[in-house]
């Protein structure tokens, strides 16, 4: 690595396009809504920056606090589910024969190449009351009724008629959608750490008499921790800010903070409040990242000691 | 008869439950998309149960002028933003890889920021910014796509930067020195030594940028001006209006285009890998 002074012209040619783009089209817009969060609406489009805290106070209205609570809850449940579903998948890929690995990996990533809107839309046909999950359940119901009918037990056990489950337009649908859309984000970092895992440690654990379950929880999980943490962050942050999934799959009682932010900027046209909400969401994100850095730093320190 | 080897304690992939799990996850990932594609051929307006095969809805989608325009716009956005993100991201990666300079950790962190912050925050920030600067309605078509392209570059060039930088980590700088010792200029060295080595990283990064652009909904939704048609926003309004087979047909076309582009990009990348193996 050389000092930038050695080749200033080359250095500036390399650094300027990206730095300017970042400054103009990322930092400046964020700074602008940071300012707007301290503004007041004085007309349909005019906003005066009065350094008021009313917008931040508005975010702490019980209604919005409830929304933040629900967003945190939905994102947490969805993240835990992706972890539980993704860990065995990552394990299976990293222990697969070398020639199959890229293929299975590709199978997991491939859906990620489909537009998020299309994937979310595809969920509707699966989950709606006349959707494929309910068709499957109805088929099982018919089968059960047919089997039980000769014994006269059909109505007692299976009910007089099939009642479809309400799977769409509620929080469960939103969680389901998040798991569906972000599962690759969990599997990839998990796979990356599990693949580097020292196999002899697992063999040692099994040789010394620990069972598979104990080996999993005392050896694999602790060693895969960096991947688990990365996966959790990669799923949790977008899940917390999602608005498309909750917009299409959620009902009126499953609005998330992303939907409310979107409304402030589009339909409700209350930019200062929306800006304050965005920044609360950003501060939550930064807090999560800071905790992660702090944990990583502490573990690094312990490792050296 | 050849006996199969017994499953070893670490042969996790050969365990039945893990295989079933993998199959179940693949069904979970693919079934909705397969259903979507199959039902784009369904001869039923309500599109709930299978009625019969038809390609009517593809014809209908092809005759839908605004959908075609939106589709073309989205491809243009993806292509232009991929080219810009690849160049800007690669240059940034080279700067961070090659030079020591004051404020480097700060720039490093700032470049990573668009990757980690929630998309909606970036979306609304760009909406307000373009609105205030007057860029959201300053240009006539096709330059009205500019704000969307700018937004796409802003979130995808950091990804290119990460990928290219990872590639450059394996570069032997003595090659550059040798080139310069042998009389090549800075420019010649860059073009004949650095860029060829960087190429797989550039292709991978460009592919990622294109995928991100085609996959994006949120940034496009917030940066598209009132009169600008883009594929995700168009499909979004169709979905809100009702799930017709036409939406399925349009989605299927986008899936096919994305898969074809990805396969082409992977093909382009492969000879590179073979060459690297030989070297």
Coordinates of C-alpha atoms in Angstrom, one line a residue, chain B residues 130-246:
Chain B
X130 CA -34.7 14.8 -6.0
X131 CA -37.9 16.7 -5.2
X132 CA -36.0 19.5 -3.6
X133 CA -33.3 19.7 -6.2
X134 CA -35.9 19.7 -8.8
X135 CA -34.5 16.6 -10.6
X136 CA -37.6 14.5 -10.2
X137 CA -39.5 16.4 -13.0
X138 CA -36.7 18.4 -14.6
X139 CA -36.2 16.2 -17.6
X140 CA -38.3 14.8 -20.4
X141 CA -38.3 11.1 -21.3
X142 CA -35.8 9.2 -21.5
X143 CA -33.8 11.4 -19.2
X144 CA -36.6 11.2 -16.6
X145 CA -35.1 7.8 -15.8
X146 CA -32.0 9.5 -14.5
X147 CA -33.1 9.9 -10.8
X148 CA -33.9 6.1 -10.8
X149 CA -30.5 5.3 -12.3
X150 CA -28.7 7.5 -9.9
X151 CA -30.5 5.8 -7.0
X152 CA -29.6 2.3 -8.3
X153 CA -26.0 3.2 -8.7
X154 CA -25.9 4.7 -5.2
X155 CA -27.0 1.4 -3.6
X156 CA -25.2 -1.0 -6.0
X157 CA -21.7 0.4 -6.5
X158 CA -20.8 -0.4 -2.8
X159 CA -21.5 -4.0 -3.6
X160 CA -19.3 -3.9 -6.7
X161 CA -16.6 -2.2 -4.5
X162 CA -16.7 -5.1 -2.0
X163 CA -16.5 -7.8 -4.7
X164 CA -13.6 -6.1 -6.6
X165 CA -11.7 -5.4 -3.5
X166 CA -11.9 -9.0 -2.5
X167 CA -10.5 -10.0 -5.9
X168 CA -7.7 -7.4 -5.7
X169 CA -6.6 -8.8 -2.3
X170 CA -5.0 -11.7 -4.2
X171 CA -3.1 -9.4 -6.6
X172 CA 0.7 -9.5 -6.6
X173 CA 1.8 -5.9 -6.8
X174 CA 5.3 -6.8 -8.1
X175 CA 3.6 -7.4 -11.4
X176 CA 2.8 -3.7 -11.6
X177 CA 6.3 -2.8 -10.5
X178 CA 7.8 -5.1 -13.2
X179 CA 5.6 -3.5 -15.8
X180 CA 6.7 -0.1 -14.8
X181 CA 10.4 -1.2 -14.6
X182 CA 10.0 -2.4 -18.2
X183 CA 9.0 1.0 -19.3
X184 CA 5.2 0.9 -19.3
X185 CA 3.4 4.1 -18.2
X186 CA 1.0 4.2 -15.3
X187 CA -1.9 4.1 -17.8
X188 CA -0.4 1.1 -19.8
X189 CA 0.2 -0.8 -16.5
X190 CA -3.3 -0.1 -15.3
X191 CA -4.8 -1.2 -18.6
X192 CA -2.6 -4.2 -19.4
X193 CA -1.9 -5.6 -15.9
X194 CA -4.4 -4.4 -13.3
X195 CA -7.6 -4.5 -15.4
X196 CA -7.1 -8.1 -16.8
X197 CA -6.5 -9.4 -13.2
X198 CA -9.5 -7.5 -12.0
X199 CA -11.8 -8.8 -14.7
X200 CA -13.5 -11.7 -12.9
X201 CA -14.2 -9.3 -10.1
X202 CA -15.6 -6.8 -12.5
X203 CA -17.9 -9.4 -14.1
X204 CA -19.0 -10.8 -10.7
X205 CA -19.6 -7.2 -9.4
X206 CA -21.4 -6.1 -12.6
X207 CA -23.6 -9.2 -12.4
X208 CA -24.4 -8.4 -8.8
X209 CA -25.2 -4.8 -9.7
X210 CA -27.5 -5.9 -12.5
X211 CA -29.3 -8.4 -10.2
X212 CA -29.7 -5.8 -7.5
X213 CA -31.2 -3.3 -10.1
X214 CA -33.6 -5.8 -11.5
X215 CA -34.5 -7.1 -8.1
X216 CA -35.1 -3.6 -6.7
X217 CA -38.6 -2.4 -5.9
X218 CA -38.3 0.1 -3.0
X219 CA -35.7 2.6 -4.5
X220 CA -37.5 2.6 -7.9
X221 CA -40.8 3.1 -6.2
X222 CA -39.6 6.2 -4.4
X223 CA -37.4 7.7 -7.1
X224 CA -39.7 7.2 -10.1
X225 CA -41.3 10.5 -11.1
X226 CA -45.1 10.7 -11.5
X227 CA -45.0 10.1 -15.3
X228 CA -42.2 7.5 -15.3
X229 CA -43.2 3.9 -16.0
X230 CA -41.0 1.2 -14.6
X231 CA -41.7 -2.5 -14.4
X232 CA -41.9 -3.0 -10.7
X233 CA -44.1 0.0 -10.1
X234 CA -46.4 -1.0 -13.0
X235 CA -46.7 -4.6 -11.8
X236 CA -47.3 -3.2 -8.2
X237 CA -50.3 -1.2 -9.4
X238 CA -51.6 -4.2 -11.4
X239 CA -51.3 -6.4 -8.3
X240 CA -53.1 -3.9 -6.1
X241 CA -55.8 -3.8 -8.7
X242 CA -56.2 -7.6 -8.8
X243 CA -54.1 -10.7 -9.4
X244 CA -54.8 -11.5 -13.1
X245 CA -52.9 -14.0 -15.3
X246 CA -51.5 -10.9 -17.1

